[in-house]
Amino acid sequence: MRIRGIAAAAGGLAVASALVLSGCAAGGSGGGEATGNNEIIIANGTEPQNPLVPVNTNETGGGKIVDSIFAGLVYYTADGTPKNDVAESITTDDAQTYTIKINKDAKFSNGEDVTADSFVDAWDYGALLSNAALNSYFFEDIEGFSWDEDSHLKGAGLNVVDDKTFTIKLKSKLGDYPLRLGYSAFYPMPTEAFDDIAAYGQNPIGNGPYMLAPDGWKHNESIDLVVNPEYNGGRKPLNGGVSFKIFGSQEAEYAELLGDNLDVLDAIPQSSLASFETDLGDRAINQPSAVFQSLTMPSSLDRCADPNAYKHLVGEEGSLRKQAISMAINRAEITDVIFEGFRFPAHDFTSPVISGYSESVPGSEVLDFNPDEAKKLWAEADKISPWEGTFTIGYNSDGGHQSWVDAVANQLKNNLGIDAAGAPYAAFKELRGKVSPNPDDGKKYVTDSSWRSGWQADYPGLYNFLGPLYGTGAGSNDGDYSNPDFDALLKKGSAATTTDEANKFFQEAQTILFKDLPALPLWYSSTQGGFSTKVQNVAIDWHGVPIYYQITKTAAK
């Protein structure tokens, strides 16, 4: 099935990649005159998984906050184009050593100057394995990084030239490196962060367009941001702040939007997909976004809390069963019936809105609905070791996932003749705590057979859907997948100097993923949302997040 209404284009990676979405901005008049003022925007959010330290934030609940209260070297416009934020310039002669000059007036919200050390010290902290930062993977390309021991980047791949200048020396040429630098792993931190990083994460001081209000984080209730007067970058807020309200369900969020008590919503519950455009009229949002949904299963037993729970899903037997499960899922039926046509069956591991996307990667036929072949493969796996127990799918109840999880479970029952069921967790944070690394005991898997997984791109490139999720040791590699041939192709693609050359390597890397199936691609998302009658200038960016700083709100009378 071809994705409708999406166009992608790219420039040379030696400069930066550019993403073009057809109809990328959603918005319209919500009633009243659009003027910048001190009104607070009310938005939906989720409780962050971890304290708000940029190098340890890799999920959307925390991501919305750190992206608002921090500024990196670059930021991304609505269509994914990178623009300098704190960086005055990023230059290189060889795509291996980069010189960064920082805006001389950049400051943190406490008045401290943003310096070269603010970046170098933050990256050095994130790269130290003993700090167990989820985003440490993003620093592995810098000279001095090691997966075997603590080794400082400062003085090796990162060198301070003066207060406002530092250099990055990479292990090899990476033509797309500037494109990556807008991701939160590369944000700076002030000096006081390193005095007590745990305390800092509860009350972070950033350098972005917003800052945390006094006592602004009320856990599991709300996170309140106000304008940072010290920020002088390109994302200057046109409102007085953003209050992220944490609800127990998408249905509750939507009810608040309809009641004009919520100003912007970026996820419509499945129960309202058929009616939200009628309900909201020109305040409805429906656009493509770089978001991907999948099912993840373990690729090894090394860090399983209960290896017996996964013994049928690894090795030769596991390969057969993963193929069978994939072919037993009727993606087109689920996307049409449950998602009302607002999701699209996956053809690869990336996103149609990213330059280089292809529907014909070799091996992708494993995503086609083929129940007869699925039964055959399952029977072959049973000859190795008979299946026992129930195939379970872990998911968070607060994310609107129950309907599709139940549908997938029913299809597995009908097409494979096995017991299958959803395994709900009350909140997204609870699910993430079960599938992401546990530093206390080194285990990280729930005892469910699989878990729902997804990816919202950090920057607009194919690599971002591949490296962080499936690269050996990557912070978001929840299935603990490792394949040296796959890793080698990622490195070749990253070193390419043109988009076309890079994407050839990335597509070849995907052929390996289709053989190993560290995750089962399900469907691509588009963003459905809406906004209240009180706000104007609402837009959703290239990866499905509202551009909060440009929203204006009619002053209360």
XYZ file of C-alpha atoms in Angstrom:
557
model
C 0.000 0.000 0.000
C 1.461 3.367 -0.967
C 1.397 6.188 1.486
C -0.765 9.021 0.262
C 0.162 12.689 0.226
C 3.796 12.396 1.319
C 6.805 13.752 -0.527
C 10.458 13.605 0.538
C 13.495 15.403 -0.830
C 17.084 15.765 0.330
C 20.196 17.804 -0.194
C 23.809 16.706 0.170
C 24.716 15.402 3.610
C 28.048 17.209 3.547
C 26.046 20.325 4.359
C 22.848 18.974 5.939
C 19.839 16.935 4.928
C 16.530 18.642 4.313
C 13.150 16.987 4.795
C 10.064 18.155 2.923
C 6.609 17.052 3.984
C 3.546 17.623 1.888
C 1.233 19.717 4.024
C 3.557 19.640 7.008
C 1.915 22.404 9.031
C -1.517 22.061 10.521
C -3.414 24.903 12.080
C -5.922 27.584 11.509
C -7.928 30.156 13.340
C -9.237 28.988 16.645
C -11.293 32.070 17.435
C -9.974 35.424 18.564
C -7.036 37.495 17.403
C -3.620 35.794 17.285
C -1.290 37.837 19.441
C 1.720 36.945 21.536
C 1.067 37.414 25.253
C 1.638 35.811 28.635
C -1.174 33.264 28.374
C -0.266 29.689 29.362
C -0.815 26.935 26.791
C -2.371 23.759 28.220
C -1.047 20.615 26.513
C -1.193 16.861 27.032
C 1.835 15.019 28.377
C 3.001 11.842 30.100
C 5.093 11.321 33.210
C 8.771 11.175 32.197
C 10.447 7.824 32.726
C 13.536 9.360 34.338
C 14.741 12.618 35.905
C 15.052 15.318 33.252
C 18.719 14.937 32.331
C 19.097 15.290 28.536
C 21.646 12.498 28.091
C 19.336 10.114 29.964
C 16.045 11.032 28.284
C 14.994 8.897 25.313
C 11.188 8.706 25.510
C 8.516 11.142 24.395
C 7.134 12.189 27.799
C 10.489 13.482 28.967
C 11.504 14.465 25.446
C 8.794 17.105 25.131
C 10.090 18.748 28.304
C 13.849 18.654 27.682
C 13.335 19.878 24.104
C 11.468 22.867 25.526
C 13.850 23.795 28.336
C 17.132 23.117 26.525
C 18.698 24.402 23.313
C 21.279 22.472 21.345
C 23.706 23.547 18.689
C 20.906 23.297 16.124
C 17.137 22.908 16.153
C 14.769 21.577 13.505
C 12.085 23.608 11.772
C 8.598 22.250 11.088
C 9.785 20.420 7.968
C 12.941 19.025 9.609
C 15.421 21.551 8.254
C 18.276 22.118 10.738
C 18.906 25.705 11.857
C 21.630 27.027 14.130
C 20.400 27.540 17.687
C 23.265 27.926 20.175
C 25.799 27.349 17.399
C 27.079 30.391 15.566
C 28.787 28.070 13.075
C 29.601 24.399 12.493
C 32.439 23.895 10.019
C 34.678 21.104 8.764
C 37.264 20.544 6.060
C 37.191 16.760 6.076
C 33.856 15.582 7.665
C 35.888 14.126 10.539
C 36.981 17.112 12.621
C 34.293 19.729 13.243
C 34.805 23.187 14.730
C 31.895 24.583 16.739
C 31.556 28.278 17.540
C 28.890 29.174 20.108
C 26.635 32.218 20.200
C 28.473 34.658 22.472
C 25.252 35.784 24.193
C 23.840 32.302 24.989
C 22.987 31.792 28.671
C 21.311 29.285 30.951
C 18.141 30.344 32.754
C 20.190 30.987 35.940
C 22.288 33.567 34.077
C 25.358 31.346 33.629
C 27.033 31.675 30.235
C 26.703 28.734 27.855
C 30.314 27.932 27.030
C 32.271 25.308 25.162
C 32.694 23.512 28.495
C 28.895 23.418 28.923
C 28.724 21.127 25.893
C 31.987 19.232 26.340
C 31.357 18.412 30.018
C 27.767 17.308 29.344
C 28.825 15.025 26.474
C 31.748 13.687 28.485
C 29.365 12.833 31.328
C 26.939 11.129 28.949
C 29.671 9.054 27.339
C 31.025 7.593 30.599
C 29.697 4.050 30.844
C 29.634 4.212 34.642
C 26.954 6.915 34.394
C 24.678 4.483 32.478
C 23.143 7.253 30.362
C 20.557 5.943 27.916
C 21.892 8.200 25.165
C 25.564 7.247 25.501
C 25.322 5.487 22.139
C 25.167 8.863 20.402
C 28.753 9.588 21.471
C 30.362 6.375 20.256
C 31.543 8.005 17.010
C 33.705 10.521 18.915
C 37.399 9.781 19.378
C 38.034 8.463 22.880
C 34.692 6.697 23.376
C 34.919 3.066 24.485
C 32.314 0.391 25.213
C 34.834 -1.514 27.326
C 35.749 0.995 30.018
C 35.269 4.527 31.253
C 37.265 6.837 29.024
C 36.859 10.586 28.773
C 36.024 12.334 25.521
C 37.408 15.605 26.873
C 40.997 15.889 25.802
C 40.531 13.167 23.211
C 37.733 13.724 20.695
C 36.440 16.878 22.391
C 38.767 19.817 22.900
C 37.984 23.289 24.191
C 39.683 26.018 22.135
C 38.292 28.981 24.057
C 35.134 29.874 25.991
C 33.005 29.868 22.865
C 34.812 27.369 20.631
C 35.389 23.625 20.756
C 36.289 20.888 18.299
C 34.867 17.410 17.728
C 37.174 14.746 16.323
C 35.352 11.654 15.087
C 36.748 8.148 14.714
C 35.910 8.243 11.013
C 34.324 10.599 8.514
C 30.621 11.219 9.126
C 29.110 13.500 6.560
C 25.718 13.710 8.285
C 27.077 14.567 11.733
C 25.777 18.174 11.865
C 22.259 16.854 11.199
C 22.390 14.830 14.420
C 23.378 17.686 16.709
C 19.844 18.892 17.411
C 19.004 15.760 19.384
C 18.736 16.011 23.175
C 21.804 13.821 23.786
C 23.874 16.761 22.564
C 22.341 19.443 24.815
C 24.635 21.379 27.215
C 24.334 21.429 31.001
C 25.355 24.110 33.532
C 28.151 23.575 36.033
C 25.829 22.918 38.982
C 24.343 19.889 37.212
C 27.466 17.884 37.971
C 27.359 18.610 41.721
C 24.296 16.374 42.186
C 22.960 15.011 38.927
C 19.991 13.271 40.595
C 18.795 16.483 42.248
C 19.443 18.412 39.051
C 17.224 16.016 37.082
C 14.299 16.834 39.359
C 14.730 20.586 38.881
C 16.811 21.066 35.726
C 18.286 24.383 34.644
C 18.368 24.685 30.878
C 19.105 27.196 28.163
C 16.046 26.760 25.944
C 12.972 28.863 25.206
C 11.263 27.739 28.431
C 12.308 26.892 31.964
C 10.694 24.842 34.713
C 8.385 26.945 36.864
C 9.021 26.977 40.643
C 7.787 23.607 41.949
C 6.726 23.033 38.361
C 7.005 19.234 38.276
C 4.100 17.683 40.151
C 4.758 14.023 39.513
C 2.001 12.188 37.657
C -0.067 15.383 37.546
C 1.581 18.161 35.549
C 4.804 19.820 34.437
C 4.640 23.606 34.208
C 7.027 25.634 32.058
C 7.412 29.405 31.836
C 9.353 31.555 29.385
C 13.122 31.676 29.860
C 14.092 35.376 29.584
C 17.736 34.467 28.905
C 17.028 32.583 25.664
C 18.006 34.434 22.476
C 17.709 31.710 19.820
C 15.276 31.140 16.977
C 12.491 29.577 19.048
C 11.349 32.652 20.969
C 7.982 31.867 22.634
C 4.849 33.760 21.631
C 3.059 32.717 24.819
C 3.717 32.793 28.553
C 4.517 29.109 28.981
C 3.231 25.569 28.605
C 1.537 23.419 31.224
C 1.733 19.707 30.354
C -1.167 17.904 32.028
C -0.796 14.186 32.689
C -4.019 12.252 32.187
C -4.830 8.615 32.806
C -6.142 8.004 29.286
C -6.399 9.483 25.813
C -10.179 9.531 26.184
C -9.844 11.870 29.167
C -7.510 14.113 27.178
C -9.936 14.316 24.274
C -12.860 15.138 26.558
C -10.847 18.036 27.975
C -10.070 19.264 24.467
C -13.741 19.203 23.487
C -14.509 21.147 26.655
C -11.905 23.797 25.764
C -9.927 22.905 28.890
C -6.987 21.552 26.870
C -5.422 23.803 24.239
C -3.474 21.345 22.098
C -3.642 17.566 21.784
C -1.311 15.434 19.652
C -3.050 12.041 19.935
C -6.714 11.247 19.299
C -8.092 8.121 21.024
C -8.989 5.266 18.702
C -12.622 5.514 19.765
C -12.814 9.044 18.295
C -10.808 8.652 15.084
C -13.969 8.323 12.995
C -15.490 11.505 14.404
C -12.735 13.912 15.481
C -12.572 15.800 12.163
C -16.311 16.412 12.369
C -16.090 17.265 16.075
C -13.277 19.785 15.620
C -13.747 21.103 12.067
C -10.828 23.303 11.053
C -9.265 22.715 14.470
C -8.551 19.077 13.596
C -4.984 18.015 12.764
C -4.167 15.129 10.445
C -0.711 14.925 8.889
C 2.171 12.518 8.196
C 4.884 12.211 10.817
C 8.103 10.282 11.356
C 6.628 7.815 13.840
C 6.847 4.031 13.649
C 5.114 1.230 15.606
C 6.523 -2.251 16.160
C 6.610 -5.340 18.361
C 9.940 -6.097 20.011
C 11.141 -9.497 21.194
C 14.488 -10.398 22.751
C 17.390 -11.278 20.477
C 19.393 -13.010 23.213
C 18.916 -14.463 26.674
C 21.921 -12.696 28.199
C 20.008 -10.113 30.176
C 16.619 -11.757 30.571
C 15.090 -11.705 34.033
C 13.506 -15.079 33.212
C 15.253 -16.838 30.298
C 12.578 -19.561 30.229
C 10.049 -16.954 29.129
C 11.968 -16.412 25.897
C 13.579 -19.744 25.079
C 11.261 -20.219 22.071
C 12.028 -16.776 20.631
C 15.795 -16.870 20.116
C 18.142 -18.793 17.849
C 16.968 -20.805 14.844
C 13.633 -21.603 16.477
C 13.096 -17.962 17.346
C 13.830 -16.852 13.788
C 11.110 -19.145 12.434
C 8.601 -18.051 15.049
C 9.238 -14.330 14.501
C 8.675 -14.762 10.759
C 5.504 -16.728 11.441
C 4.154 -14.147 13.882
C 4.858 -11.353 11.400
C 3.062 -13.136 8.550
C 0.114 -13.985 10.822
C -0.625 -10.293 11.438
C -3.012 -8.648 8.981
C -1.668 -5.110 9.176
C -3.987 -3.724 6.493
C -7.078 -4.956 8.327
C -5.975 -3.451 11.642
C -5.007 -0.094 10.168
C -8.266 0.155 8.210
C -10.674 -1.075 10.878
C -9.165 -0.010 14.192
C -7.273 3.084 13.044
C -9.885 4.200 10.507
C -7.209 4.388 7.793
C -5.068 6.834 9.806
C -2.216 4.329 10.092
C -0.433 2.630 7.182
C 1.024 -0.916 7.055
C 4.792 -0.902 7.417
C 7.051 -1.861 4.512
C 10.370 -1.258 6.279
C 11.990 -0.238 9.588
C 11.966 3.542 8.950
C 9.343 6.077 7.846
C 7.877 7.224 4.511
C 8.489 10.869 5.413
C 12.266 10.376 5.568
C 14.451 10.749 2.482
C 15.563 7.346 1.161
C 12.482 5.399 2.222
C 11.708 2.360 0.072
C 8.782 -0.061 -0.090
C 10.866 -2.766 -1.755
C 13.763 -3.596 0.577
C 14.733 -7.258 -0.023
C 13.232 -9.458 2.671
C 10.340 -7.122 3.394
C 7.868 -9.744 2.142
C 7.958 -11.086 5.703
C 5.632 -8.163 6.498
C 2.989 -9.408 4.060
C -0.072 -11.153 5.492
C 0.380 -14.831 4.635
C -1.362 -17.129 7.159
C -0.576 -20.341 5.266
C 3.155 -19.634 5.244
C 2.916 -18.523 8.888
C 1.456 -21.898 9.922
C 4.149 -23.709 7.950
C 6.955 -21.764 9.637
C 5.402 -22.266 13.075
C 5.228 -26.018 12.485
C 8.910 -26.036 11.488
C 9.747 -24.263 14.748
C 7.694 -26.812 16.716
C 9.901 -29.582 15.316
C 12.858 -27.927 17.048
C 10.989 -27.429 20.317
C 7.197 -27.548 20.823
C 5.645 -24.208 21.738
C 4.206 -23.938 25.225
C 2.383 -21.221 27.102
C 0.773 -17.979 25.953
C 2.286 -15.403 23.631
C 1.836 -12.112 25.469
C 2.193 -8.523 24.290
C 3.137 -5.947 26.913
C 1.655 -2.479 26.444
C 0.825 0.663 28.418
C -2.875 1.201 29.084
C -2.590 4.985 29.091
C -1.519 5.115 25.424
C -4.641 3.875 23.645
C -3.038 0.567 22.597
C -5.490 -2.028 23.906
C -7.654 -2.284 20.768
C -4.839 -3.058 18.354
C -3.017 -5.298 20.817
C -6.194 -7.335 21.287
C -6.644 -7.485 17.516
C -3.085 -8.751 16.989
C -3.558 -11.339 19.754
C -6.783 -12.583 18.123
C -5.087 -12.853 14.730
C -2.272 -14.924 16.266
C -4.837 -17.194 17.891
C -6.739 -17.677 14.642
C -3.801 -17.927 12.254
C -1.281 -19.846 14.371
C -3.595 -21.780 16.696
C -1.865 -20.572 19.868
C -2.947 -18.749 22.991
C -2.131 -15.035 22.763
C -3.108 -12.054 24.907
C -2.264 -8.473 25.751
C -0.449 -7.738 29.020
C -1.360 -4.205 30.180
C 0.793 -1.899 32.311
C -0.939 1.075 33.878
C 1.403 3.757 32.539
C 4.033 4.267 29.849
C 6.688 4.853 32.510
C 5.886 1.468 34.078
C 6.266 -0.362 30.764
C 9.521 1.450 29.951
C 10.859 0.534 33.359
C 10.335 -3.130 32.510
C 11.973 -3.159 29.079
C 14.823 -0.642 29.340
C 18.076 -1.366 31.208
C 17.943 -1.878 34.938
C 21.312 -0.757 36.382
C 20.667 -2.595 39.654
C 20.741 -6.149 38.329
C 21.599 -5.898 34.629
C 18.271 -7.481 33.644
C 15.855 -5.675 31.429
C 13.049 -7.782 30.028
C 9.533 -8.171 31.324
C 8.347 -11.760 31.330
C 5.948 -11.034 28.479
C 6.820 -12.660 25.154
C 6.908 -9.299 23.393
C 6.171 -5.664 24.031
C 4.804 -2.849 21.995
C 7.529 -0.491 20.834
C 7.692 2.611 18.723
C 10.022 5.322 17.571
C 9.610 9.026 17.083
C 12.588 10.255 15.077
C 15.191 12.451 16.769
C 16.439 13.933 13.507
C 15.314 13.460 9.884
C 17.545 10.675 8.592
C 17.222 6.931 7.930
C 20.116 6.229 10.294
C 18.105 7.528 13.228
C 15.552 4.724 12.792
C 18.298 2.090 12.610
C 21.334 2.898 14.769
C 19.684 3.883 18.077
C 17.256 0.940 17.946
C 19.350 -1.921 16.580
C 23.012 -0.906 16.804
C 25.051 -2.991 19.230
C 24.862 -1.417 22.683
C 22.527 1.389 21.604
C 20.517 3.014 24.391
C 17.146 2.291 22.767
C 18.077 -1.248 21.677
C 15.593 -2.833 24.079
C 15.789 -6.256 22.419
C 19.576 -6.442 22.967
C 20.139 -7.083 19.255
C 23.678 -7.311 17.896
C 24.948 -8.091 14.405
C 28.442 -6.926 13.352
C 27.508 -6.920 9.644
C 24.602 -4.609 10.379
C 26.828 -2.329 12.484
C 29.424 -2.183 9.680
C 26.842 -1.065 7.121
C 25.610 1.654 9.476
C 29.154 2.986 9.719
C 29.587 2.972 5.940
C 26.317 4.848 5.479
C 27.225 7.406 8.127
C 30.571 8.082 6.432
C 28.981 8.731 3.040
C 29.119 12.289 1.715
C 25.814 12.281 -0.178
C 22.312 11.297 0.855
C 21.921 8.805 -1.994
C 25.174 7.006 -1.181
C 24.334 6.858 2.525
C 20.845 5.539 1.936
C 22.131 2.641 -0.207
C 24.097 1.361 2.798
C 21.172 1.934 5.145
C 18.827 -0.017 2.874
C 21.356 -2.845 2.674
C 21.495 -2.817 6.484
C 17.726 -3.272 6.548
C 18.004 -6.504 4.557
C 19.892 -7.904 7.569
C 17.143 -6.715 9.917
C 14.543 -8.524 7.824
C 16.512 -11.747 8.264
C 17.038 -11.340 12.006
C 13.776 -9.520 12.910
C 14.882 -7.872 16.161
C 11.467 -6.211 15.975
C 8.380 -6.684 13.825
C 7.463 -3.482 11.955
C 3.713 -2.943 12.206
C 2.632 0.401 10.788
C 3.559 4.018 10.238
C 1.746 6.712 12.146
C 0.353 9.986 11.078
C -0.462 12.554 13.728
C -4.099 13.127 14.600
C -4.799 15.868 17.068
C -6.565 19.126 17.571
C -6.638 22.412 19.390
C -9.076 24.510 21.362
C -11.002 27.596 20.302
C -8.650 29.675 22.478
C -5.397 29.198 20.541
C -3.950 30.096 17.149
C -0.852 29.302 15.073
C -0.893 25.613 15.972
C 1.500 23.480 13.928
C 2.781 19.925 14.202
C 6.384 19.352 13.191
C 7.942 16.672 11.015
C 8.035 14.058 13.785
C 4.585 14.667 15.185
C 5.216 17.101 18.062
C 3.385 20.428 18.447
C 5.603 23.492 18.014
C 4.692 24.895 21.405
C 6.709 28.096 21.279
C 4.811 29.524 18.288
C 1.296 28.879 19.657
C -0.585 32.017 20.646
C -3.613 32.183 22.905
C -6.468 34.636 23.220
C -6.172 36.506 26.501
C -8.850 35.648 29.030
C -11.403 38.364 29.589
